[in-house]
XYZ file of C-alpha atoms in Angstrom:
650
model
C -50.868 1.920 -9.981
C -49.844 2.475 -6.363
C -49.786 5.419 -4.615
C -50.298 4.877 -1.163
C -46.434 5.897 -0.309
C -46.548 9.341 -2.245
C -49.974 9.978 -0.983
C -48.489 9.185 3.328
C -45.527 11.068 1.889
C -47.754 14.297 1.078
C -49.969 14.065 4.009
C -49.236 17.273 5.688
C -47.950 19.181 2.354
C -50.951 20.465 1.886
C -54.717 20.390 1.564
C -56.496 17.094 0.598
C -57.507 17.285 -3.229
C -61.202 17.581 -4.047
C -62.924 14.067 -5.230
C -62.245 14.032 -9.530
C -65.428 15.428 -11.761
C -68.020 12.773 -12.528
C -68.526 11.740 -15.924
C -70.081 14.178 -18.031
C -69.934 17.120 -15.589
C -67.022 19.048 -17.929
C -66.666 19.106 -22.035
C -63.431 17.559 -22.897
C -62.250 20.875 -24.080
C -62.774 22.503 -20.891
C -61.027 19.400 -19.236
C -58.102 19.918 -21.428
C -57.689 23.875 -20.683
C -58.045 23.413 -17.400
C -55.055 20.681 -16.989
C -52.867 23.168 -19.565
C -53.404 26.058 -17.461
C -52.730 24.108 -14.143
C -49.501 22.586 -15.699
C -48.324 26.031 -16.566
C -48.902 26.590 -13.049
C -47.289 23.736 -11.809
C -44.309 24.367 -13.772
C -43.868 28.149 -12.858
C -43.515 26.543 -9.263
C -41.101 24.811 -10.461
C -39.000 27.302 -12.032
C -39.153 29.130 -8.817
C -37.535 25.798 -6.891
C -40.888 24.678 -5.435
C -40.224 21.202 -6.384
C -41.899 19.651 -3.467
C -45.245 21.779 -4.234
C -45.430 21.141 -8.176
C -44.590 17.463 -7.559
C -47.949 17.376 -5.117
C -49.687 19.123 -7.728
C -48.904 16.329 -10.427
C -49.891 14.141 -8.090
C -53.258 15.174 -8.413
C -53.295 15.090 -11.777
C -51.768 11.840 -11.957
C -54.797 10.265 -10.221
C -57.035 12.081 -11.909
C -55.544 11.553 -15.622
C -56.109 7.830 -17.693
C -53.365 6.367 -19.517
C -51.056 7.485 -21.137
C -51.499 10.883 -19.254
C -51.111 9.283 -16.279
C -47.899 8.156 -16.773
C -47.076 11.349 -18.281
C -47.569 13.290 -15.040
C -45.779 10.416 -12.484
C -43.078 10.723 -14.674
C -42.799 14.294 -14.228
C -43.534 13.654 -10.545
C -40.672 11.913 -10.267
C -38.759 14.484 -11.849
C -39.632 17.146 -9.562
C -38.950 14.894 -6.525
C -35.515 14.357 -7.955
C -35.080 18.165 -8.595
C -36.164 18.605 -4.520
C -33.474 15.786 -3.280
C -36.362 13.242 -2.227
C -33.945 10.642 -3.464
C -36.353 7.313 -2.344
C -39.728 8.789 -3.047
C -38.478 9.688 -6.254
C -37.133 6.634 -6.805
C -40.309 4.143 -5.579
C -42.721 6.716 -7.539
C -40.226 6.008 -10.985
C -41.200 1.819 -10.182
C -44.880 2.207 -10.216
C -44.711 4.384 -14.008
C -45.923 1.423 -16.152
C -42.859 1.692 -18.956
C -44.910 -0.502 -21.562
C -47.538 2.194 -21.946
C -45.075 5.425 -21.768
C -45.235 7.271 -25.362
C -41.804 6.782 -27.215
C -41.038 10.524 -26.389
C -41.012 10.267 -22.932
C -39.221 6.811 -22.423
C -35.540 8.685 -22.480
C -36.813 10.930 -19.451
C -37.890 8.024 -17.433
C -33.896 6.512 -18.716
C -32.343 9.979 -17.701
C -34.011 9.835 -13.925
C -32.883 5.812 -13.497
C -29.739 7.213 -14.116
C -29.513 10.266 -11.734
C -31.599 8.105 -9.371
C -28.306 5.245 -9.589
C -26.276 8.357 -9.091
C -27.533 9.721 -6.178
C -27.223 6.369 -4.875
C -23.290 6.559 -5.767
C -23.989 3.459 -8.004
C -22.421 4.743 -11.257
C -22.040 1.373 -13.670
C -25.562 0.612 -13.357
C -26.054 4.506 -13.879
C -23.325 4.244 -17.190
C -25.066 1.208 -18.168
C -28.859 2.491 -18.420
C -27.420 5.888 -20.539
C -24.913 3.449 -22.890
C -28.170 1.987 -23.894
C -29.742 5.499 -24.315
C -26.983 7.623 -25.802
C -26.624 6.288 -29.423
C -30.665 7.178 -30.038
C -30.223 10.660 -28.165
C -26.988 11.553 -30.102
C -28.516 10.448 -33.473
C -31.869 11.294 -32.841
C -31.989 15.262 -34.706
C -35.343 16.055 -33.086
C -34.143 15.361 -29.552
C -34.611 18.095 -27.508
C -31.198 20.006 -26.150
C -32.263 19.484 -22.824
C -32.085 15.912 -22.687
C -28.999 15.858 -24.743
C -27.338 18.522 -22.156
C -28.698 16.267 -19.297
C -27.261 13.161 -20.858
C -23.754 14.377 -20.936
C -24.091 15.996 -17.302
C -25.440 12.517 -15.773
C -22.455 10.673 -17.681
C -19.939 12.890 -16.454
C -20.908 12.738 -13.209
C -20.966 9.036 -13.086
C -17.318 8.952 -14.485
C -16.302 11.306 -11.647
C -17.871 8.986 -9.422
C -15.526 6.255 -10.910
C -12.550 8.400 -10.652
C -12.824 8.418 -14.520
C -11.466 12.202 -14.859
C -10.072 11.702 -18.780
C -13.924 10.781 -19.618
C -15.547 13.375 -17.655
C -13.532 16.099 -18.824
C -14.555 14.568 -22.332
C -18.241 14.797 -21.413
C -18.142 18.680 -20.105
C -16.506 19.281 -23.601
C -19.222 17.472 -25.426
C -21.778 19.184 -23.674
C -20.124 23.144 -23.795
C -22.420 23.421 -27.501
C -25.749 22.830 -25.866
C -25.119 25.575 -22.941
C -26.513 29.395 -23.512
C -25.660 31.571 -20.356
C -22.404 33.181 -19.712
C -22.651 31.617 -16.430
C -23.456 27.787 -17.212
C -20.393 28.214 -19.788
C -18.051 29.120 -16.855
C -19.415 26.561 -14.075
C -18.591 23.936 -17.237
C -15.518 24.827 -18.218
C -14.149 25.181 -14.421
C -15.685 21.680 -13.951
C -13.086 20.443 -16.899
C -9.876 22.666 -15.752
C -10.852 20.430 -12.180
C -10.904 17.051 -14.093
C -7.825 17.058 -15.814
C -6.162 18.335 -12.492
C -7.081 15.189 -11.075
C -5.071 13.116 -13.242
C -1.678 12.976 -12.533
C 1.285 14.725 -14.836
C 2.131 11.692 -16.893
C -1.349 11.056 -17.687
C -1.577 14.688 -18.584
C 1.417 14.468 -20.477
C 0.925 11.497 -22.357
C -2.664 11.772 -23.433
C -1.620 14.704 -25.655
C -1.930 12.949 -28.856
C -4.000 14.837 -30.922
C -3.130 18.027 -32.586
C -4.369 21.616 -32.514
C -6.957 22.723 -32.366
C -8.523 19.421 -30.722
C -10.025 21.091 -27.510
C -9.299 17.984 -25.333
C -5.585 18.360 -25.905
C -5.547 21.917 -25.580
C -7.300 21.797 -22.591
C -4.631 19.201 -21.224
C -1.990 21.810 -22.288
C -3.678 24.630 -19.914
C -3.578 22.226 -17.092
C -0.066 21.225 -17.800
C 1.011 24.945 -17.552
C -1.550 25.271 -14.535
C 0.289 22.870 -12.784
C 4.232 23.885 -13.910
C 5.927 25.253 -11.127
C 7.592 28.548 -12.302
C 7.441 32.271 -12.378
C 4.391 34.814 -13.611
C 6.684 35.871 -16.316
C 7.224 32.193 -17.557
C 3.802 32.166 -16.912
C 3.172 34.882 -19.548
C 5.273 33.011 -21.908
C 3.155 30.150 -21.354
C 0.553 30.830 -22.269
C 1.555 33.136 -25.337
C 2.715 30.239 -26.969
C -1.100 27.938 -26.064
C -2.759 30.819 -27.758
C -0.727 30.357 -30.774
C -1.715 26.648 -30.847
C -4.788 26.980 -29.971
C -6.371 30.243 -31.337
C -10.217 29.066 -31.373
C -9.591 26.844 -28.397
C -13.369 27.702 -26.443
C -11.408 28.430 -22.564
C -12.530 31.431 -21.457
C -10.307 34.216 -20.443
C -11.413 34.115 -16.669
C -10.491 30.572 -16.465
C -7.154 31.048 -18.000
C -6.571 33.869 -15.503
C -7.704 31.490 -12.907
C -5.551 28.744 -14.252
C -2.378 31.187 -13.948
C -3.487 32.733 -10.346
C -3.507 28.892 -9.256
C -0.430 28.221 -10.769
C 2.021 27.071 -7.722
C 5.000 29.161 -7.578
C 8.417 27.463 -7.173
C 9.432 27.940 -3.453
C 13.526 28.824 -3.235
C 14.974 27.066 -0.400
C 15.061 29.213 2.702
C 18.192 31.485 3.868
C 16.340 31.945 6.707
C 13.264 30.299 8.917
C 11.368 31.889 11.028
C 9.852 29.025 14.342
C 6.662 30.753 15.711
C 5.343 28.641 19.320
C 4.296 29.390 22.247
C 7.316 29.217 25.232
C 5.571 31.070 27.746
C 2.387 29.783 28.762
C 0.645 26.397 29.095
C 1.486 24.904 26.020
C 5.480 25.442 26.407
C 6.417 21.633 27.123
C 4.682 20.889 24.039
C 6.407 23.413 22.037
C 9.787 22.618 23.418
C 8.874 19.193 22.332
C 8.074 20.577 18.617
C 11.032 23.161 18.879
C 14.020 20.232 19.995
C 12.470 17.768 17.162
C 13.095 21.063 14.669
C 16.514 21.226 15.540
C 17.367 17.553 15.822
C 16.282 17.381 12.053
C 18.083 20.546 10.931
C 21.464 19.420 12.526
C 20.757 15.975 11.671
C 20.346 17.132 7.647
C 24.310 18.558 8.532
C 27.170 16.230 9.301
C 29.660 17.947 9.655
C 28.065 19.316 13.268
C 25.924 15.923 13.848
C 28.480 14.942 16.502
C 28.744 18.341 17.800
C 25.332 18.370 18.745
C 24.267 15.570 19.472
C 27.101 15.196 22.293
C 26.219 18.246 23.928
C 22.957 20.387 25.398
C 23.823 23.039 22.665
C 20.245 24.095 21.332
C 22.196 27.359 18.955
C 20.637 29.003 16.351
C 23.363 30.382 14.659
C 25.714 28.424 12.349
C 27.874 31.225 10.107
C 30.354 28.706 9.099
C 27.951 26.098 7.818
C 25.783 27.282 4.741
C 22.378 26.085 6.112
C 19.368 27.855 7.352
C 19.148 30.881 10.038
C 16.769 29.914 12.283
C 15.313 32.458 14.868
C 12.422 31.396 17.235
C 10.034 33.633 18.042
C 7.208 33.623 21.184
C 3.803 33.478 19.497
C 2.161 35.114 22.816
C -1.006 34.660 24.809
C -3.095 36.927 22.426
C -3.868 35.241 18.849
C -5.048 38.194 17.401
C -1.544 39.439 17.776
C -0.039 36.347 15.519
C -0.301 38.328 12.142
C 2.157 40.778 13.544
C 4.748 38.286 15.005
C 4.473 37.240 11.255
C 5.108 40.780 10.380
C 8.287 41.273 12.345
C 9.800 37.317 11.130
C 9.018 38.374 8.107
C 11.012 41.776 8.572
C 13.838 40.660 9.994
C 14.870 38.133 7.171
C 12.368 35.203 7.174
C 11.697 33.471 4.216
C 10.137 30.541 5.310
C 8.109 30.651 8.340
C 7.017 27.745 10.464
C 4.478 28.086 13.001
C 2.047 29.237 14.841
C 0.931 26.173 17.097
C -2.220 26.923 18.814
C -5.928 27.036 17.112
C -6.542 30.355 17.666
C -3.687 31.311 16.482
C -4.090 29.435 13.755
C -7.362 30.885 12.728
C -6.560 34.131 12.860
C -3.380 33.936 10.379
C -4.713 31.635 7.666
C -7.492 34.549 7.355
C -4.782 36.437 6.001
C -4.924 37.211 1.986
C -1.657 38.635 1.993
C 1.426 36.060 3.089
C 4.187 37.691 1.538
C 6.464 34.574 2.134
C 5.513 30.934 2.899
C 3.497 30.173 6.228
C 3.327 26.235 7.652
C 1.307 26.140 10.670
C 1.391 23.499 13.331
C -2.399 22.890 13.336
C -5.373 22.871 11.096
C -7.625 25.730 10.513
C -11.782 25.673 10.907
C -11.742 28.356 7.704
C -11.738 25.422 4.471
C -10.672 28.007 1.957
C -10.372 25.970 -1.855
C -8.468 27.204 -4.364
C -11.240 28.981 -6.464
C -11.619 31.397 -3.648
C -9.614 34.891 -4.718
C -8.391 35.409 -0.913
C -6.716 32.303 -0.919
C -3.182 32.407 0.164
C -1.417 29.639 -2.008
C 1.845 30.633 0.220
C 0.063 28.846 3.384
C 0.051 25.109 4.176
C -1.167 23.230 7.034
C 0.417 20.668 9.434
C -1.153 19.030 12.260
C -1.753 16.000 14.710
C -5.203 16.176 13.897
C -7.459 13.338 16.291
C -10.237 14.047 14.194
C -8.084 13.042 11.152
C -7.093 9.930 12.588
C -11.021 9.372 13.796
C -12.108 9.753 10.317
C -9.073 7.156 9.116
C -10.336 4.349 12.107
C -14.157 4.305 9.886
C -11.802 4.122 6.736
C -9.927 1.071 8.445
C -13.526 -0.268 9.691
C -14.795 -0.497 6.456
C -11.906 -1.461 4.752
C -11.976 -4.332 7.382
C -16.165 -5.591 6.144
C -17.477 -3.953 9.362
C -20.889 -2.258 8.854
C -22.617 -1.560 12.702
C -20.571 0.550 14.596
C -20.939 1.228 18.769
C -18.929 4.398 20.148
C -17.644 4.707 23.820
C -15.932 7.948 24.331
C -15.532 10.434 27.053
C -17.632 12.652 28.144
C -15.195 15.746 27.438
C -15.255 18.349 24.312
C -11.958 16.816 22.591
C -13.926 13.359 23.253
C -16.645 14.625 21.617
C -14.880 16.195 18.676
C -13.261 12.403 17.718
C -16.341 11.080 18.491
C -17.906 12.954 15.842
C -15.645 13.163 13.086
C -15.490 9.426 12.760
C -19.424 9.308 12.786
C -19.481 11.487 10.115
C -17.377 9.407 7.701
C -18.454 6.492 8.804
C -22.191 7.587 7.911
C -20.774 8.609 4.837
C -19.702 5.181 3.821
C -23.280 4.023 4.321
C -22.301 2.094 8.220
C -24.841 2.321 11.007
C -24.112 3.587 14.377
C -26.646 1.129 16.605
C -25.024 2.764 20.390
C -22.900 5.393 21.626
C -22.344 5.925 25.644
C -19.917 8.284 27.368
C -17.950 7.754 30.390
C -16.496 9.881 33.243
C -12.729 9.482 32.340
C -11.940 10.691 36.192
C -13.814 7.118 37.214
C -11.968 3.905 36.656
C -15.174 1.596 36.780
C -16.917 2.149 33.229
C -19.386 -0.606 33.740
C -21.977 1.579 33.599
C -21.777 3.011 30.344
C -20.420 -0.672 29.086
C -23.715 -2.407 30.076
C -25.400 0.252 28.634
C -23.369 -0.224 25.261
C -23.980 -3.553 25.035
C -27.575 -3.693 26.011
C -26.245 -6.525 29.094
C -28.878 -4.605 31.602
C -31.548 -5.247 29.470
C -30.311 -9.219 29.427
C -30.678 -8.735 33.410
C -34.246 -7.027 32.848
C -35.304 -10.444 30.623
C -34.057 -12.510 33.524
C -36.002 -10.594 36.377
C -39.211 -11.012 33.884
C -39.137 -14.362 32.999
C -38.737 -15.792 36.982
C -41.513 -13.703 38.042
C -43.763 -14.881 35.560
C -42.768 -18.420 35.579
C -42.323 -18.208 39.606
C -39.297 -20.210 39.212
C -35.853 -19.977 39.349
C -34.001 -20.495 36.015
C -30.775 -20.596 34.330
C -29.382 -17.739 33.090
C -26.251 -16.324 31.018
C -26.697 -12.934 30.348
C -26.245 -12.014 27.083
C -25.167 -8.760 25.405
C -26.293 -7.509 21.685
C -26.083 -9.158 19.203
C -25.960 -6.099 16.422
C -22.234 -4.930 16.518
C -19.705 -5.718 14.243
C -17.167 -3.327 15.880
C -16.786 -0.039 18.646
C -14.806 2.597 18.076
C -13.189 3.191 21.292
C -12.084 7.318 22.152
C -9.925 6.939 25.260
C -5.736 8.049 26.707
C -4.012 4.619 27.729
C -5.188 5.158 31.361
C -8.849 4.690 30.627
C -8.039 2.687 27.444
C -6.504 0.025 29.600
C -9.915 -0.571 31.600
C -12.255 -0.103 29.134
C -10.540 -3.035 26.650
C -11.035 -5.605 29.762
C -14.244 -4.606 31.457
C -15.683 -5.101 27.582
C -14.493 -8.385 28.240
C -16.090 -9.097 31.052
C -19.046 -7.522 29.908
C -19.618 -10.667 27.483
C -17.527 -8.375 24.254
C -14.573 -10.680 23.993
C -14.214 -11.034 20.402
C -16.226 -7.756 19.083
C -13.425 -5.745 17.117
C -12.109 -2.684 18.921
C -10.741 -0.123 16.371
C -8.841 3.396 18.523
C -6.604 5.885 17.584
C -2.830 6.578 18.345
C -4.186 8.229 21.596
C -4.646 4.799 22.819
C -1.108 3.748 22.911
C 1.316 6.051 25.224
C 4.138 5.268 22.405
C 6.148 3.637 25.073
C 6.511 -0.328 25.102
C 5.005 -1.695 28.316
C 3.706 -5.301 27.685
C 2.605 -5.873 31.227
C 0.643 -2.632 31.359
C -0.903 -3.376 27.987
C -1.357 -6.976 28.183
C -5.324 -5.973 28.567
C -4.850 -4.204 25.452
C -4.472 -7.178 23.393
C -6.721 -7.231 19.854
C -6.941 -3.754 19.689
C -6.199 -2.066 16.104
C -5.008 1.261 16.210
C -3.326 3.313 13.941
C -0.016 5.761 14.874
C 3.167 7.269 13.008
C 6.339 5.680 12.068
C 8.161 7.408 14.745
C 6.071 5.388 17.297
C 5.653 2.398 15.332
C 8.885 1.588 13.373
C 11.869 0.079 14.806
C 14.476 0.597 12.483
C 16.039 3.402 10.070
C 16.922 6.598 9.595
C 14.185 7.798 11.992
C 14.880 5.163 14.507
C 18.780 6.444 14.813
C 17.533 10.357 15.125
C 14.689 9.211 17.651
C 17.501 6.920 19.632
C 19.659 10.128 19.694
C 16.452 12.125 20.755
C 15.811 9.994 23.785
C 18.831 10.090 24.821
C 19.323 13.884 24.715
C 15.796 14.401 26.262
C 15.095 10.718 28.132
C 12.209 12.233 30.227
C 10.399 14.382 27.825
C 11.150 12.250 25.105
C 8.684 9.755 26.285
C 5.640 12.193 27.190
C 5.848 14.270 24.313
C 7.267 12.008 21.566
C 4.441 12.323 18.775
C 5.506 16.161 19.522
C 9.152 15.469 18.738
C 7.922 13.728 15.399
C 6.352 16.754 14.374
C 8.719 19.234 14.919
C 11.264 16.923 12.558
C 8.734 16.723 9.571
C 7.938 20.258 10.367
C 11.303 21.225 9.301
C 11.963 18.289 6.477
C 9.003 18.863 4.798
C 10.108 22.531 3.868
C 11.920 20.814 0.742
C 9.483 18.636 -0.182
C 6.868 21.222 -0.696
C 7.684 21.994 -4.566
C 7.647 18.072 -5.437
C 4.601 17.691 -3.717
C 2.578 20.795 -5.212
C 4.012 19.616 -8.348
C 2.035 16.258 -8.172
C -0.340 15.657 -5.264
C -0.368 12.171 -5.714
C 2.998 12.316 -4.404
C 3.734 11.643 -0.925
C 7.027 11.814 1.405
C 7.495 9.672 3.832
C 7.700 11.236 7.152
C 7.567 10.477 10.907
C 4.668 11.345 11.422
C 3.169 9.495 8.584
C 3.536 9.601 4.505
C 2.800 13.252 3.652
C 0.892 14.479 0.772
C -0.861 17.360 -0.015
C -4.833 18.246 -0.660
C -6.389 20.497 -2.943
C -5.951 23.016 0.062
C -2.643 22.870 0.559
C -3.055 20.537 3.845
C -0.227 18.115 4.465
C -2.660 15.201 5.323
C -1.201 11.727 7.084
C -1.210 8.278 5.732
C -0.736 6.219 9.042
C 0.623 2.750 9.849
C -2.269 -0.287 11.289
C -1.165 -1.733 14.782
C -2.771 -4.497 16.813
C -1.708 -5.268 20.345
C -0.732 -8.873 21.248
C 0.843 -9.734 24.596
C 0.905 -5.821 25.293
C 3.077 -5.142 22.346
C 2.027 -2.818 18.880
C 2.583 -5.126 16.211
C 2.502 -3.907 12.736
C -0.657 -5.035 10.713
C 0.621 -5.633 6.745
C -1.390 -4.204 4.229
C -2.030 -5.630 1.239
């Protein structure tokens, strides 16, 4: 058996071991109480989470032991690798443990770590396959321990969640509920079902109700069914009343019915009045005049009856007695974001029952730390706090809305991958916000297992990026070959300078200024045909086919308000432009925001009700997360002859 890769793995861990006993030197019975002793050792380590130090100390009994003891101890090696997250040492240790000489009793351990092994690896049918073939002896088997039985369901219902299998992972929590002891495990289990089952989507909940009381599976998908009912605490009560009297012995615990019902979304009346919290006074006023005039274009367009009146006129009032729609008063968020919570206060006061707003990050941060929203709160930006629903100061009254670059970084490595790309280069400025995009699609893009071979920043005040383009492409070390090979040949050559040959793609972070002379200096730079993937940031949102003409073959994606040419929200972006025709163009992603900002206010209820739903807004199709953030499905663009054209999905 190998072990010259655990053994370079363990250099450094710790002390060399001493050479094994020769022959003779210890009775067999001392040999034997010594190895019990030092795998009672061992295993306390374990038990206090030194996984890396009892695995080291199997090791050395490993090498020391014959088969089958050998075995016996790489196995559990292996194990306590696993346990420690040393996913591939784990995994290459598990290869050299000679399977035809394990004992009978330890060949479902060495099935159980294949299987988490596949798992960690997010490989879950060849993880389901190697415990199909195990189960039926485990589950028949009386003398199996509870242990492996527990760790069989655990590793299957994992690998069903990893399939997006949420019936059959619900069903494996439930199977394995018996085999837990502590108070706590029982909880953890039975908040890992409630989660399942509120992953599947109402009809599936619905339907799969077959079986009668008192089967636990269907009285489990009755609790999520009145988890998810919109409605009142009192129906609530009522709700619940009744499940008891179905389900008498049903094993949920009381906490997680409780946190079933505290979860439960409450229906949200249409507004009498809205509050609109941005800032007017200070740096970030054009934008929010943007945000405030796409608002009001959607409010009056939702009316009529004073369409024509509005759009016909520079009337921007906020008071319509006649007409039974919405108050709307706008209120000054300030230059002070600690202050926000009480500007929340005093819409909230003075009649609000909806309030939209605030718009800056700060701001932002400081309101969604609030516990206590007494009426509905969508902000204009993401929060850095990523409260979840299990968290008791969780306001389920607050939602999230926002432009988020990041978001659309993280959608370009989605689009990437979707697209067969696998070796990503990054060019990006040298700023913070460049940074921040530059990042977040890294991140996802690592997490769908692409390489990032080069990144290179550029000075987005310059205008020649050749540079950090050579650099990115590896052309000056082409050059370098070229200056090497005449001076050692003492002749003068041919040359084409070449760049690398290891990207499939570069993500591209850049405004339209710098975007249009990065596209064609990667051109010259020997890139013609290397895929360029951007985000709307890219494209100015204006049609200008002679400035973009450079821009041709680059995939972007943006929002239907940019993008589409025809509809509803073509006709209210028409009358937009031609209300605002300067402003409109500059700050017309801004416009599209403040008219979902206001639409989406009656969409919320359908879209808490089922978060696979989505509603197809301007700035994108709409749907919400697990934490109540409105998150954007956009549209695919390539440029050719300067223009956006629509990519079709399929």
């Amino acid at each position: 058996m190998a072990f010259g890769l655990l053994a370079i793995f363990f250099a450094g861990c710790a002390t060399t071991p001493p050479p094994p006993s020769k022959p003779g030197e210890l009775e067999v019975a001392e040999v034997a109480e010594i190895t019990v002793t030092a795998t009672a050792a061992l295993e306390q380590m374990a038990t206090e989470g030194r996984f890396l130090d009892a695995a080291l100390g199997y090791s050395k009994l490993s090498i020391e032991a014959l088969p089958p003891q050998q075995n016996q101890y790489s196995l559990r090696t292996a194990e306590l690798l696993m346990s420690g997250n040393y996913v591939p040492q784990a995994s290459q240790l598990l290869r050299e443990v000679d399977l035809a000489t394990l004992l009978p009793e330890l060949q479902s351990r060495y099935a159980l770590l294949s299987a988490e092994i596949f798992l960690a690896r997010e490989l879950p049918e060849e993880a389901l396959v190697t415990l199909d073939k195990l189960a039926p002896q485990l589950i028949a088997e009386p003398e199996t321990p509870a242990a492996e039985r527990l760790r069989l369901h655990r590793l299957r219902a994992t690998a069903f969640e990893q399939l997006n299998n949420y019936l059959e992972a619900a069903r494996e929590h439930i199977a394995l509920e018996p085999l837990l002891v502590t108070p706590e495990a029982i909880l953890a289990n039975q908040e890992a079902i409630f989660t399942a089952l509120q992953a599947l989507s109402p009809e599936a909940v619905q339907t799969l109700q077959t079986a009668a009381p008192p089967d636990v599976l269907s009285g489990w998908l009755e609790l999520t069914n009145i988890g998810r009912s919109l409605g009142d605490p009192t129906q609530g009560d009522a709700d619940l009343a009744t499940w008891r009297e179905r389900y008498p012995e049903h094993p949920a615990l009381d906490s997680v019915i409780s946190a079933v019902l505290a979860a439960r979304p409450r229906v949200l009346p249409l507004p009498r009045q809205i509050a609109l919290i941005l800032p007017l006074n200070n740096r970030f006023a054009k934008a929010a005049s943007a945000i405030r005039d796409g608002f009001f274009a959607a409010y009056y367009d939702q009316q009529p009856s004073v369409t024509n009146s509005f759009f016909n006129s520079n009337f921007l009032g906020i008071d319509t007695p006649a007409i039974s729609i919405p108050i709307v008063k706008i209120y000054d968020e300030g230059d002070d974001p600690t202050l926000i919570g009480l500007v929340y206060e005093q819409a909230v006061d003075e009649g609000a029952e909806f309030v939209v707003g605030p718009l800056n990050k700060d701001a932002v941060n400081q309101i969604t730390m609030r516990s206590d929203l007494p009426v509905p709160l969508l902000t204009l930006n993401y929060s850095e706090q990523r409260p979840t629903q299990t968290d008791e100061t969780f306001p389920l009254n607050l939602f999230q809305l926002s432009l988020s670059p990041e978001q659309e970084a993280r959608h370009a490595a989605e689009k990437a991958w979707m697209d067969g790309q696998s070796r990503a280069a990054i060019i990006t400025p040298a700023s913070v916000w460049g940074e921040r995009v530059a990042r977040a699609f890294s991140e996802r893009w690592l997490q769908f297992g692409g390489s990032i071979v080069e990144k290179q920043t550029y000075d987005n005040k310059q205008s020649d990026y050749s540079l950090p383009i050579r650099r990115l492409l590896n052309v000056d070390e082409s050059a370098q070959r070229k200056k090497t090979l005449r001076r050692l040949l003492k002749n003068k050559i041919e040359f084409i300078p070449r760049r690398r040959q290891d990207i499939d793609f570069i993500f591209m972070v850049a405004r339209p200024k710098q975007a249009r002379l990065i596209r064609p200096q990667l051109r010259f730079h020997h890139a013609p045909k290397v895929p360029v993937y951007a985000t709307s940031h890219s494209y100015s949102g204006v049609i200008h086919a002679d400035m973009d003409r450079d821009m041709d073959g680059v995939i972007f994606s943006d929002m239907p308000w940019t993008l589409a040419t025809e509809g509803d929200s073509h006709t209210l972006k028409s009358d937009i432009e031609r209300l605002w025709p300067n402003a409109s163009k500059r700050y017309s992603r801004l416009y599209a925001l403040g008219v979902d900002a206001y639409k989406i206010i009656a969409e919320l209820n359908t879209l808490r009700r089922d978060r696979s739903n989505y509603y197809q807004g301007e700035t994108g199709d709409l749907y919400l997360d697990v934490e109540n953030r409105l998150q954007r499905r956009l549209i695919w663009a390539q440029f050719q002859r300067g223009i956006p054209r629509i990519i079709k999905e399929f």
